[in-house]
Amino acid sequence: MAQTRLTIDTRGQGLYEFTSAASDFVERTGRGEGLLTVFVRHTSCSLIIQENADPDVKRDLKAFFARLVPPATDPAMAYLVHRDEGADDMPAHIKAGLTQVSLGIPVSSGRLLLGTWQGIYLFEHRDRPHRREVVLHLSG
């Protein structure tokens, strides 16, 4: 087994790709076969595997989630009680709950078995910049 932590600095809501950092970690371990577990240590951001070729995909995903879960200031969200850190606080927790905080990616011949256009992203759901910590754990 091998493990490391990545720090990802965000600039507000959006998708932040870190595929190359995960691939570099797997290569440095020298392990041929296994499973890479990716885990984010926060409750207001999440992880996704998504297309990394067309930037419109990132833009459209961000727009979709903004429509699906608007800020707490939107009248449709008047039922929200948790607003400790602002209008984006509880909506960020909801978005994280709809996505994932952990991913499993197979490793073969020392490489991530991602598809041609797949990338690993931290999906930041807060408006303010944050410093996020992602744990990479390779077993096998």
Coordinates of C-alpha atoms in Angstrom, one line a residue:
M1 CA 0.0 0.0 0.0
A2 CA 1.0 3.6 -0.6
Q3 CA -0.7 6.8 0.4
T4 CA -0.2 10.6 -0.1
R5 CA -2.2 13.8 0.3
L6 CA -2.8 16.4 -2.4
T7 CA -3.7 20.0 -1.6
I8 CA -5.9 21.7 -4.2
D9 CA -6.4 25.4 -4.0
T10 CA -9.8 26.5 -5.5
R11 CA -10.9 29.9 -6.7
G12 CA -14.6 29.3 -6.1
Q13 CA -17.2 27.1 -7.6
G14 CA -16.1 24.9 -10.5
L15 CA -14.2 21.7 -11.5
Y16 CA -10.4 21.4 -10.8
E17 CA -8.7 18.6 -12.6
F18 CA -5.9 16.7 -10.8
T19 CA -5.6 13.6 -13.0
S20 CA -1.9 14.1 -13.7
A21 CA -1.1 14.4 -10.0
A22 CA -2.9 11.1 -9.3
S23 CA -1.2 9.4 -12.3
D24 CA 2.2 10.7 -11.1
F25 CA 1.6 9.2 -7.6
V26 CA 0.6 5.8 -9.1
E27 CA 3.7 5.8 -11.3
R28 CA 6.0 6.8 -8.4
T29 CA 4.8 3.8 -6.3
G30 CA 6.1 1.3 -8.9
R31 CA 3.0 -0.9 -8.3
G32 CA 1.7 -2.7 -11.3
E33 CA -1.8 -3.7 -10.3
G34 CA -4.2 -2.4 -7.7
L35 CA -6.9 0.1 -6.9
L36 CA -6.5 3.8 -6.3
T37 CA -8.9 5.2 -3.8
V38 CA -9.4 9.0 -4.0
F39 CA -11.0 10.6 -1.0
V40 CA -11.7 14.3 -0.3
R41 CA -11.7 15.4 3.4
H42 CA -14.4 18.0 3.2
T43 CA -18.2 18.2 3.2
S44 CA -18.8 21.1 0.8
C45 CA -16.9 19.8 -2.3
S46 CA -16.9 16.5 -4.0
L47 CA -15.1 14.3 -6.5
I48 CA -16.2 13.3 -10.0
I49 CA -14.7 11.5 -13.1
Q50 CA -15.7 13.5 -16.1
E51 CA -14.7 14.4 -19.7
N52 CA -11.5 16.4 -19.8
A53 CA -11.4 17.3 -23.5
D54 CA -14.1 20.0 -24.0
P55 CA -14.2 22.8 -21.4
D56 CA -17.9 23.3 -22.2
V57 CA -18.6 20.1 -20.2
K58 CA -17.2 21.7 -17.0
R59 CA -19.2 24.9 -17.7
D60 CA -22.4 23.0 -18.3
L61 CA -22.0 20.8 -15.2
K62 CA -21.5 23.9 -13.1
A63 CA -24.6 25.6 -14.6
F64 CA -26.7 22.4 -14.1
F65 CA -25.8 22.1 -10.5
A66 CA -26.5 25.8 -9.9
R67 CA -30.0 25.3 -11.4
L68 CA -30.5 22.1 -9.5
V69 CA -29.4 23.5 -6.1
P70 CA -29.6 27.4 -6.1
P71 CA -28.1 29.5 -3.3
A72 CA -30.0 29.8 0.0
T73 CA -31.1 33.3 -1.0
D74 CA -33.2 31.9 -3.8
P75 CA -36.9 31.8 -2.7
A76 CA -37.1 28.1 -3.6
M77 CA -34.5 27.4 -0.9
A78 CA -36.3 29.2 1.9
Y79 CA -36.7 25.9 3.8
L80 CA -33.0 25.7 4.5
V81 CA -32.0 26.2 8.2
H82 CA -28.2 25.7 8.0
R83 CA -26.7 29.0 6.8
D84 CA -23.7 29.4 9.2
E85 CA -21.2 30.3 6.5
G86 CA -23.4 32.1 4.0
A87 CA -25.9 31.5 1.2
D88 CA -23.7 28.9 -0.5
D89 CA -23.1 26.8 2.6
M90 CA -26.0 24.4 2.8
P91 CA -26.4 24.2 -1.0
A92 CA -22.7 23.2 -1.1
H93 CA -23.4 20.3 1.3
I94 CA -26.4 19.3 -0.8
K95 CA -24.3 19.2 -4.0
A96 CA -21.6 17.2 -2.2
G97 CA -24.3 14.8 -1.1
L98 CA -25.5 14.3 -4.6
T99 CA -22.1 13.5 -5.9
Q100 CA -19.2 11.6 -4.3
V101 CA -16.5 12.1 -1.8
S102 CA -14.6 8.9 -2.7
L103 CA -13.7 7.3 -6.0
G104 CA -12.1 3.9 -6.8
I105 CA -10.0 3.7 -10.0
P106 CA -8.4 0.4 -11.1
V107 CA -4.6 0.4 -11.8
S108 CA -3.0 -1.9 -14.3
S109 CA 0.6 -2.0 -15.6
G110 CA 1.3 1.0 -13.3
R111 CA -1.4 3.2 -14.9
L112 CA -4.8 4.4 -14.1
L113 CA -7.4 2.6 -16.2
L114 CA -9.3 5.8 -17.1
G115 CA -11.0 6.1 -20.4
T116 CA -9.6 8.3 -23.2
W117 CA -11.4 11.4 -22.2
Q118 CA -11.8 10.8 -18.5
G119 CA -10.3 13.1 -15.9
I120 CA -10.4 13.2 -12.1
Y121 CA -11.8 16.4 -10.7
L122 CA -12.4 18.1 -7.4
F123 CA -15.8 19.7 -7.7
E124 CA -15.8 22.9 -5.6
H125 CA -19.3 23.9 -4.4
R126 CA -18.4 27.0 -2.4
D127 CA -18.1 30.6 -3.8
R128 CA -15.0 31.5 -1.8
P129 CA -11.5 30.1 -2.6
H130 CA -10.6 27.1 -0.4
R131 CA -7.6 24.9 0.2
R132 CA -8.9 21.3 -0.2
E133 CA -7.2 18.1 0.8
V134 CA -7.5 14.9 -1.2
V135 CA -6.1 11.6 0.0
L136 CA -4.7 9.1 -2.6
H137 CA -4.5 5.5 -1.4
L138 CA -3.1 2.8 -3.6
S139 CA -3.7 -0.8 -2.5
G140 CA -2.8 -4.0 -4.3

